[in-house]
PDB file of C-alpha atoms in Angstrom:
ATOM      1  CA  MET A  10     -71.359  35.851  37.391  1.00 61.00           C
ATOM      2  CA  SER A  11     -69.373  35.340  34.431  1.00 84.00           C
ATOM      3  CA  ARG A  12     -65.827  34.426  34.795  1.00 84.00           C
ATOM      4  CA  THR A  13     -64.723  38.018  33.664  1.00 87.00           C
ATOM      5  CA  GLY A  14     -66.944  39.357  36.147  1.00 89.00           C
ATOM      6  CA  PHE A  15     -65.632  36.930  38.948  1.00 90.00           C
ATOM      7  CA  LEU A  16     -62.203  38.149  38.053  1.00 94.00           C
ATOM      8  CA  ALA A  17     -62.900  41.973  38.304  1.00 94.00           C
ATOM      9  CA  TYR A  18     -64.656  41.180  41.439  1.00 94.00           C
ATOM     10  CA  LYS A  19     -61.395  39.052  43.360  1.00 96.00           C
ATOM     11  CA  LEU A  20     -59.461  41.635  41.932  1.00 97.00           C
ATOM     12  CA  ASP A  21     -61.357  44.787  43.467  1.00 96.00           C
ATOM     13  CA  ALA A  22     -61.696  43.009  46.625  1.00 97.00           C
ATOM     14  CA  ARG A  23     -58.051  42.689  46.950  1.00 97.00           C
ATOM     15  CA  TYR A  24     -56.842  45.991  45.220  1.00 98.00           C
ATOM     16  CA  GLY A  25     -59.255  48.399  44.796  1.00 97.00           C
ATOM     17  CA  ASN A  26     -60.583  49.810  41.296  1.00 96.00           C
ATOM     18  CA  VAL A  27     -57.682  49.694  38.593  1.00 97.00           C
ATOM     19  CA  LYS A  28     -56.890  53.330  38.123  1.00 97.00           C
ATOM     20  CA  ARG A  29     -54.639  52.902  35.144  1.00 96.00           C
ATOM     21  CA  ALA A  30     -53.407  50.346  32.815  1.00 96.00           C
ATOM     22  CA  ARG A  31     -49.951  50.532  30.545  1.00 95.00           C
ATOM     23  CA  GLY A  32     -48.543  48.198  28.923  1.00 95.00           C
ATOM     24  CA  PRO A  33     -48.680  44.623  30.745  1.00 96.00           C
ATOM     25  CA  PHE A  34     -49.737  46.201  33.748  1.00 98.00           C
ATOM     26  CA  LEU A  35     -52.583  47.213  35.754  1.00 98.00           C
ATOM     27  CA  SER A  36     -52.453  49.750  38.462  1.00 98.00           C
ATOM     28  CA  THR A  37     -54.662  49.823  41.182  1.00 98.00           C
ATOM     29  CA  GLU A  38     -56.087  52.670  43.575  1.00 96.00           C
ATOM     30  CA  LYS A  39     -54.438  50.847  46.656  1.00 97.00           C
ATOM     31  CA  GLY A  40     -51.006  51.164  44.750  1.00 97.00           C
ATOM     32  CA  VAL A  41     -50.254  47.796  43.776  1.00 97.00           C
ATOM     33  CA  ARG A  42     -49.090  47.179  40.078  1.00 98.00           C
ATOM     34  CA  LEU A  43     -50.642  43.902  38.500  1.00 98.00           C
ATOM     35  CA  THR A  44     -49.158  42.220  35.876  1.00 98.00           C
ATOM     36  CA  ASP A  45     -51.694  40.881  33.195  1.00 98.00           C
ATOM     37  CA  LEU A  46     -51.517  37.896  31.583  1.00 98.00           C
ATOM     38  CA  TYR A  47     -54.915  37.613  30.709  1.00 97.00           C
ATOM     39  CA  ALA A  48     -55.057  40.478  28.456  1.00 96.00           C
ATOM     40  CA  GLU A  49     -58.593  40.142  27.899  1.00 94.00           C
ATOM     41  CA  GLY A  50     -58.148  36.500  25.803  1.00 93.00           C
ATOM     42  CA  GLY A  51     -55.485  38.522  23.178  1.00 93.00           C
ATOM     43  CA  ARG A  52     -57.256  41.163  22.381  1.00 94.00           C
ATOM     44  CA  ALA A  53     -54.812  43.049  24.363  1.00 95.00           C
ATOM     45  CA  ILE A  54     -51.837  41.153  23.438  1.00 95.00           C
ATOM     46  CA  LEU A  55     -49.920  44.308  22.258  1.00 94.00           C
ATOM     47  CA  GLY A  56     -50.445  46.113  25.848  1.00 94.00           C
ATOM     48  CA  TRP A  57     -52.650  49.046  27.503  1.00 94.00           C
ATOM     49  CA  GLY A  58     -53.088  52.180  26.592  1.00 85.00           C
ATOM     50  CA  GLY A  59     -50.650  54.392  24.527  1.00 77.00           C
ATOM     51  CA  SER A  60     -50.740  52.568  21.318  1.00 85.00           C
ATOM     52  CA  PRO A  61     -50.935  53.615  17.658  1.00 93.00           C
ATOM     53  CA  ALA A  62     -54.651  51.936  17.736  1.00 94.00           C
ATOM     54  CA  VAL A  63     -56.170  54.373  20.336  1.00 93.00           C
ATOM     55  CA  THR A  64     -54.256  57.302  18.510  1.00 94.00           C
ATOM     56  CA  ALA A  65     -56.419  56.588  15.472  1.00 95.00           C
ATOM     57  CA  LEU A  66     -59.524  56.121  17.307  1.00 94.00           C
ATOM     58  CA  LYS A  67     -59.327  59.691  18.743  1.00 95.00           C
ATOM     59  CA  ASP A  68     -58.523  60.888  15.185  1.00 96.00           C
ATOM     60  CA  VAL A  69     -61.646  59.462  13.436  1.00 95.00           C
ATOM     61  CA  LEU A  70     -63.632  60.192  16.739  1.00 94.00           C
ATOM     62  CA  SER A  71     -62.757  63.643  16.204  1.00 96.00           C
ATOM     63  CA  ARG A  72     -64.548  64.016  12.777  1.00 94.00           C
ATOM     64  CA  GLY A  73     -67.799  62.941  14.048  1.00 94.00           C
ATOM     65  CA  ILE A  74     -68.496  59.983  11.801  1.00 93.00           C
ATOM     66  CA  THR A  75     -69.926  57.672  14.580  1.00 91.00           C
ATOM     67  CA  GLY A  76     -72.795  56.387  13.016  1.00 89.00           C
ATOM     68  CA  SER A  77     -74.035  53.207  11.870  1.00 86.00           C
ATOM     69  CA  TYR A  78     -73.223  54.021   7.753  1.00 87.00           C
ATOM     70  CA  LYS A  79     -70.601  52.996   5.463  1.00 88.00           C
ATOM     71  CA  THR A  80     -67.393  55.128   5.490  1.00 92.00           C
ATOM     72  CA  ASP A  81     -63.823  54.432   3.686  1.00 92.00           C
ATOM     73  CA  TRP A  82     -63.088  52.495   6.731  1.00 93.00           C
ATOM     74  CA  ASP A  83     -65.125  49.534   5.636  1.00 92.00           C
ATOM     75  CA  TYR A  84     -62.683  49.004   2.744  1.00 94.00           C
ATOM     76  CA  ARG A  85     -59.615  49.859   4.757  1.00 96.00           C
ATOM     77  CA  MET A  86     -60.852  46.709   7.073  1.00 96.00           C
ATOM     78  CA  ASP A  87     -61.081  44.619   4.424  1.00 96.00           C
ATOM     79  CA  LYS A  88     -57.032  45.620   3.180  1.00 97.00           C
ATOM     80  CA  ALA A  89     -55.962  45.046   6.890  1.00 98.00           C
ATOM     81  CA  LEU A  90     -57.737  41.802   7.170  1.00 97.00           C
ATOM     82  CA  SER A  91     -56.338  40.879   3.483  1.00 97.00           C
ATOM     83  CA  ASP A  92     -52.643  41.841   4.608  1.00 97.00           C
ATOM     84  CA  LEU A  93     -52.833  39.902   7.914  1.00 97.00           C
ATOM     85  CA  LEU A  94     -54.400  36.985   6.362  1.00 97.00           C
ATOM     86  CA  ARG A  95     -52.596  36.506   3.138  1.00 95.00           C
ATOM     87  CA  PHE A  96     -56.050  36.496   0.925  1.00 95.00           C
ATOM     88  CA  LYS A  97     -58.414  38.832  -0.659  1.00 94.00           C
ATOM     89  CA  ALA A  98     -60.663  39.337   2.325  1.00 94.00           C
ATOM     90  CA  VAL A  99     -64.060  41.289   2.997  1.00 93.00           C
ATOM     91  CA  CYS A 100     -64.813  41.871   6.483  1.00 93.00           C
ATOM     92  CA  TYR A 101     -67.884  41.116   8.300  1.00 92.00           C
ATOM     93  CA  ALA A 102     -68.336  42.227  12.102  1.00 93.00           C
ATOM     94  CA  PHE A 103     -70.760  40.076  14.613  1.00 93.00           C
ATOM     95  CA  GLY A 104     -71.890  40.659  17.967  1.00 91.00           C
ATOM     96  CA  SER A 105     -70.094  37.217  19.380  1.00 87.00           C
ATOM     97  CA  TYR A 106     -67.884  34.264  18.455  1.00 85.00           C
ATOM     98  CA  THR A 107     -71.121  32.187  17.982  1.00 86.00           C
ATOM     99  CA  ALA A 108     -72.773  34.562  15.718  1.00 86.00           C
ATOM    100  CA  ALA A 109     -69.560  34.608  13.704  1.00 83.00           C
ATOM    101  CA  SER A 110     -69.091  31.038  13.434  1.00 80.00           C
ATOM    102  CA  ASP A 111     -72.828  29.975  12.518  1.00 79.00           C
ATOM    103  CA  PHE A 112     -73.497  32.098   9.885  1.00 74.00           C
ATOM    104  CA  LEU A 113     -71.231  29.894   7.347  1.00 75.00           C
ATOM    105  CA  ASP A 114     -72.258  26.143   6.402  1.00 73.00           C
ATOM    106  CA  GLU A 115     -68.780  25.299   7.157  1.00 76.00           C
ATOM    107  CA  ARG A 116     -66.638  25.462  10.016  1.00 84.00           C
ATOM    108  CA  PRO A 117     -64.471  28.761   9.777  1.00 89.00           C
ATOM    109  CA  ASP A 118     -60.947  28.854  10.924  1.00 93.00           C
ATOM    110  CA  VAL A 119     -59.492  30.956  14.053  1.00 95.00           C
ATOM    111  CA  TRP A 120     -56.665  33.254  13.795  1.00 96.00           C
ATOM    112  CA  LYS A 121     -54.497  33.119  16.423  1.00 96.00           C
ATOM    113  CA  PRO A 122     -51.012  35.200  16.374  1.00 96.00           C
ATOM    114  CA  TRP A 123     -47.516  33.681  16.740  1.00 96.00           C
ATOM    115  CA  SER A 124     -49.120  30.256  16.250  1.00 92.00           C
ATOM    116  CA  GLY A 125     -46.768  29.915  13.196  1.00 90.00           C
ATOM    117  CA  ARG A 126     -50.039  28.911  11.054  1.00 93.00           C
ATOM    118  CA  SER A 127     -50.754  29.906   7.743  1.00 95.00           C
ATOM    119  CA  TYR A 128     -54.240  31.368   6.796  1.00 95.00           C
ATOM    120  CA  ALA A 129     -53.314  31.741   3.275  1.00 92.00           C
ATOM    121  CA  GLU A 130     -55.469  28.810   1.402  1.00 92.00           C
ATOM    122  CA  SER A 131     -58.649  29.415   4.236  1.00 93.00           C
ATOM    123  CA  ARG A 132     -62.117  30.278   3.144  1.00 91.00           C
ATOM    124  CA  ALA A 133     -63.067  32.128   6.008  1.00 92.00           C
ATOM    125  CA  VAL A 134     -61.236  32.887   9.195  1.00 96.00           C
ATOM    126  CA  ILE A 135     -62.688  34.626  12.494  1.00 95.00           C
ATOM    127  CA  VAL A 136     -60.476  37.523  14.018  1.00 96.00           C
ATOM    128  CA  ALA A 137     -60.573  38.919  17.424  1.00 94.00           C
ATOM    129  CA  PRO A 138     -59.347  42.489  17.120  1.00 94.00           C
ATOM    130  CA  PRO A 139     -56.482  43.053  19.086  1.00 94.00           C
ATOM    131  CA  PHE A 140     -57.881  45.917  20.402  1.00 94.00           C
ATOM    132  CA  PRO A 141     -58.969  45.844  24.024  1.00 90.00           C
ATOM    133  CA  MET A 142     -62.291  48.143  23.969  1.00 85.00           C
ATOM    134  CA  ALA A 143     -64.888  46.227  22.077  1.00 78.00           C
ATOM    135  CA  ASP A 144     -65.521  43.224  23.924  1.00 79.00           C
ATOM    136  CA  GLY A 145     -67.863  40.605  21.665  1.00 83.00           C
ATOM    137  CA  ILE A 146     -67.342  42.063  18.965  1.00 93.00           C
ATOM    138  CA  THR A 147     -65.608  39.568  16.337  1.00 94.00           C
ATOM    139  CA  LEU A 148     -64.882  39.818  12.784  1.00 95.00           C
ATOM    140  CA  MET A 149     -64.937  37.238  10.199  1.00 93.00           C
ATOM    141  CA  ALA A 150     -62.637  37.481   6.945  1.00 94.00           C
ATOM    142  CA  VAL A 151     -64.440  35.869   3.960  1.00 92.00           C
ATOM    143  CA  ARG A 152     -62.278  35.011   0.896  1.00 91.00           C
ATOM    144  CA  LYS A 153     -63.268  37.803  -1.334  1.00 87.00           C
ATOM    145  CA  GLU A 154     -64.812  35.182  -4.130  1.00 84.00           C
ATOM    146  CA  LEU A 155     -67.004  34.018  -1.634  1.00 75.00           C
ATOM    147  CA  ASP A 156     -69.097  37.022  -0.708  1.00 62.00           C
ATOM    148  CA  PHE A 157     -72.493  37.876  -0.405  1.00 64.00           C
ATOM    149  CA  SER A 158     -74.701  40.157  -2.254  1.00 65.00           C
ATOM    150  CA  CYS A 159     -75.171  41.973   0.994  1.00 69.00           C
ATOM    151  CA  PRO A 160     -74.222  41.319   4.349  1.00 75.00           C
ATOM    152  CA  PRO A 161     -75.505  38.509   6.544  1.00 78.00           C
ATOM    153  CA  SER A 162     -78.431  39.406   8.644  1.00 78.00           C
ATOM    154  CA  SER A 163     -76.931  38.574  11.750  1.00 84.00           C
ATOM    155  CA  SER A 164     -73.920  41.093  10.761  1.00 89.00           C
ATOM    156  CA  ILE A 165     -73.595  44.312  12.807  1.00 91.00           C
ATOM    157  CA  CYS A 166     -72.270  48.037  11.612  1.00 91.00           C
ATOM    158  CA  ILE A 167     -68.829  48.915  13.231  1.00 92.00           C
ATOM    159  CA  PRO A 168     -68.428  52.916  14.114  1.00 94.00           C
ATOM    160  CA  ALA A 169     -65.895  54.239  11.886  1.00 96.00           C
ATOM    161  CA  PRO A 170     -63.483  55.228  14.967  1.00 96.00           C
ATOM    162  CA  LEU A 171     -63.613  51.551  16.089  1.00 96.00           C
ATOM    163  CA  GLN A 172     -62.991  50.332  12.874  1.00 96.00           C
ATOM    164  CA  ALA A 173     -59.848  52.867  12.649  1.00 97.00           C
ATOM    165  CA  ALA A 174     -58.929  51.246  15.738  1.00 96.00           C
ATOM    166  CA  PHE A 175     -58.824  47.499  14.646  1.00 97.00           C
ATOM    167  CA  SER A 176     -57.268  48.102  11.468  1.00 97.00           C
ATOM    168  CA  ARG A 177     -54.345  50.219  13.008  1.00 97.00           C
ATOM    169  CA  SER A 178     -54.250  47.394  15.501  1.00 97.00           C
ATOM    170  CA  ILE A 179     -54.092  44.591  12.861  1.00 97.00           C
ATOM    171  CA  TYR A 180     -51.013  46.177  11.121  1.00 97.00           C
ATOM    172  CA  ASP A 181     -49.527  46.581  14.687  1.00 97.00           C
ATOM    173  CA  VAL A 182     -49.733  42.971  15.090  1.00 97.00           C
ATOM    174  CA  ILE A 183     -48.408  42.493  11.822  1.00 97.00           C
ATOM    175  CA  LYS A 184     -45.147  44.260  12.739  1.00 96.00           C
ATOM    176  CA  ALA A 185     -44.990  42.808  16.097  1.00 96.00           C
ATOM    177  CA  GLU A 186     -44.657  38.970  15.127  1.00 96.00           C
ATOM    178  CA  LYS A 187     -41.913  40.112  13.256  1.00 94.00           C
ATOM    179  CA  GLU A 188     -40.252  41.696  15.944  1.00 95.00           C
ATOM    180  CA  ARG A 189     -41.090  39.412  19.187  1.00 95.00           C
ATOM    181  CA  GLN A 190     -39.548  35.997  18.873  1.00 93.00           C
ATOM    182  CA  GLU A 191     -39.223  32.904  20.899  1.00 95.00           C
ATOM    183  CA  LYS A 192     -35.996  34.554  22.875  1.00 94.00           C
ATOM    184  CA  ASP A 193     -38.459  36.892  24.132  1.00 94.00           C
ATOM    185  CA  PHE A 194     -40.958  34.460  25.577  1.00 96.00           C
ATOM    186  CA  PHE A 195     -38.737  31.637  26.759  1.00 95.00           C
ATOM    187  CA  ILE A 196     -36.785  33.816  29.533  1.00 96.00           C
ATOM    188  CA  TYR A 197     -39.482  33.264  32.152  1.00 97.00           C
ATOM    189  CA  ASP A 198     -39.740  29.439  31.663  1.00 97.00           C
ATOM    190  CA  SER A 199     -38.110  28.428  35.058  1.00 95.00           C
ATOM    191  CA  VAL A 200     -41.192  29.855  36.974  1.00 96.00           C
ATOM    192  CA  LEU A 201     -44.248  29.616  34.101  1.00 97.00           C
ATOM    193  CA  THR A 202     -43.640  26.171  32.532  1.00 97.00           C
ATOM    194  CA  ARG A 203     -44.551  24.732  35.894  1.00 97.00           C
ATOM    195  CA  TYR A 204     -47.991  25.695  35.765  1.00 98.00           C
ATOM    196  CA  TRP A 205     -48.597  25.976  31.832  1.00 98.00           C
ATOM    197  CA  THR A 206     -47.621  24.448  28.754  1.00 98.00           C
ATOM    198  CA  ARG A 207     -45.772  27.441  26.403  1.00 98.00           C
ATOM    199  CA  LYS A 208     -46.088  27.674  22.862  1.00 96.00           C
ATOM    200  CA  GLY A 209     -44.967  31.357  21.865  1.00 96.00           C
ATOM    201  CA  PRO A 210     -46.356  33.570  24.280  1.00 97.00           C
ATOM    202  CA  TRP A 211     -49.711  31.345  24.599  1.00 98.00           C
ATOM    203  CA  LEU A 212     -49.918  29.512  27.784  1.00 98.00           C
ATOM    204  CA  THR A 213     -51.872  26.549  28.415  1.00 98.00           C
ATOM    205  CA  PRO A 214     -52.568  25.185  31.859  1.00 98.00           C
ATOM    206  CA  LYS A 215     -51.409  22.248  33.279  1.00 98.00           C
ATOM    207  CA  VAL A 216     -53.230  22.576  36.670  1.00 97.00           C
ATOM    208  CA  PRO A 217     -56.197  20.121  36.570  1.00 97.00           C
ATOM    209  CA  GLU A 218     -59.601  22.178  35.862  1.00 97.00           C
ATOM    210  CA  ALA A 219     -60.919  20.959  38.909  1.00 97.00           C
ATOM    211  CA  SER A 220     -58.324  23.146  40.479  1.00 97.00           C
ATOM    212  CA  TYR A 221     -57.702  26.074  37.993  1.00 98.00           C
ATOM    213  CA  GLU A 222     -60.017  28.745  39.894  1.00 97.00           C
ATOM    214  CA  ALA A 223     -57.857  28.393  43.450  1.00 98.00           C
ATOM    215  CA  PHE A 224     -54.947  28.600  40.954  1.00 98.00           C
ATOM    216  CA  VAL A 225     -56.329  32.177  39.180  1.00 98.00           C
ATOM    217  CA  LEU A 226     -57.177  33.566  42.764  1.00 98.00           C
ATOM    218  CA  HIS A 227     -53.182  32.421  44.199  1.00 98.00           C
ATOM    219  CA  CYS A 228     -51.961  34.144  41.189  1.00 98.00           C
ATOM    220  CA  LEU A 229     -54.082  37.188  42.146  1.00 98.00           C
ATOM    221  CA  ASP A 230     -52.371  36.759  45.538  1.00 98.00           C
ATOM    222  CA  CYS A 231     -49.506  36.851  43.607  1.00 98.00           C
ATOM    223  CA  GLU A 232     -50.066  40.103  41.907  1.00 98.00           C
ATOM    224  CA  LEU A 233     -50.552  38.154  38.737  1.00 98.00           C
ATOM    225  CA  VAL A 234     -53.633  38.344  36.503  1.00 98.00           C
ATOM    226  CA  ILE A 235     -54.184  34.909  34.333  1.00 98.00           C
ATOM    227  CA  SER A 236     -57.186  33.989  32.213  1.00 98.00           C
ATOM    228  CA  PRO A 237     -60.214  33.076  34.456  1.00 97.00           C
ATOM    229  CA  PHE A 238     -61.179  30.683  31.512  1.00 96.00           C
ATOM    230  CA  TYR A 239     -59.641  27.186  31.917  1.00 97.00           C
ATOM    231  CA  ASP A 240     -59.910  26.645  27.889  1.00 96.00           C
ATOM    232  CA  THR A 241     -58.379  30.638  27.154  1.00 96.00           C
ATOM    233  CA  ASP A 242     -54.831  30.592  27.181  1.00 97.00           C
ATOM    234  CA  SER A 243     -52.967  33.012  29.360  1.00 98.00           C
ATOM    235  CA  ILE A 244     -50.257  35.249  28.002  1.00 98.00           C
ATOM    236  CA  VAL A 245     -46.273  35.790  28.325  1.00 98.00           C
ATOM    237  CA  PRO A 246     -46.225  39.643  29.295  1.00 97.00           C
ATOM    238  CA  TYR A 247     -43.690  40.905  26.795  1.00 95.00           C
ATOM    239  CA  GLY A 248     -40.695  42.500  28.088  1.00 93.00           C
ATOM    240  CA  VAL A 249     -41.490  42.536  31.816  1.00 96.00           C
ATOM    241  CA  ASP A 250     -38.883  41.898  34.533  1.00 96.00           C
ATOM    242  CA  LYS A 251     -38.451  38.445  35.789  1.00 95.00           C
ATOM    243  CA  GLY A 252     -39.174  39.725  39.297  1.00 96.00           C
ATOM    244  CA  VAL A 253     -42.673  40.282  38.701  1.00 97.00           C
ATOM    245  CA  PHE A 254     -42.973  36.429  38.955  1.00 98.00           C
ATOM    246  CA  ARG A 255     -41.012  36.364  42.345  1.00 97.00           C
ATOM    247  CA  LYS A 256     -44.241  36.171  44.798  1.00 98.00           C
ATOM    248  CA  LEU A 257     -45.248  33.046  42.922  1.00 98.00           C
ATOM    249  CA  GLU A 258     -42.008  31.236  42.948  1.00 97.00           C
ATOM    250  CA  ARG A 259     -41.926  32.185  46.727  1.00 97.00           C
ATOM    251  CA  LYS A 260     -45.261  30.867  47.260  1.00 97.00           C
ATOM    252  CA  PRO A 261     -46.177  28.210  44.517  1.00 97.00           C
ATOM    253  CA  PHE A 262     -49.397  26.770  43.781  1.00 98.00           C
ATOM    254  CA  SER A 263     -49.753  22.771  44.470  1.00 95.00           C
ATOM    255  CA  PHE A 264     -51.564  20.834  42.649  1.00 91.00           C
TER     256      PHE A 264
END
């Protein structure tokens, strides 16, 4: 069983199916509201449901252009990534992170929002779309002057509705990076920094790897969903009340 499958199984065993997702919260069929610090490894870093990206997907989906052919959204994807990374980029899509990172002879950079890093001088950057509906699809922004005469054989086509959602979500992140600041993340440090090292919204575990699975389950019992992967950071949930961490405060994890 994959780590995400393991987390889904354990969540369902405790609280039943997820019936609704909004912002950083998952509401279950047993009436329990869970706070999501996993956020699909960052793809849901802007929250679940009701976003402009969902509206963009629905608008393009209603036009029926869902096939594997080029539309003007191919060029809009290039523009969105160019605006995000601050260089003239051409976008390719791959079915996995490995496929994206392997098709170049060089090691590409990896985009991470709120990292404080500049990508303006990068030659190629891997971007996981900040939209939690296409797990596995990975984008590669290649500097335009390095572009190829035709797409790599390992690349895939993305239907226009998803391209619209990806493009909109990229602009939403650009906007959010200006709005969400350190003051929005450090307010939970009294609880979180016992278990994680925080940089911006990103939480790297202090819990030893050997104890991490037990910690994931302990947090789930405290109604917190954290990253099931030891090497994938959890994320500070934006704008939540400090009370969502009260159960973890009252029942600390020993390591």
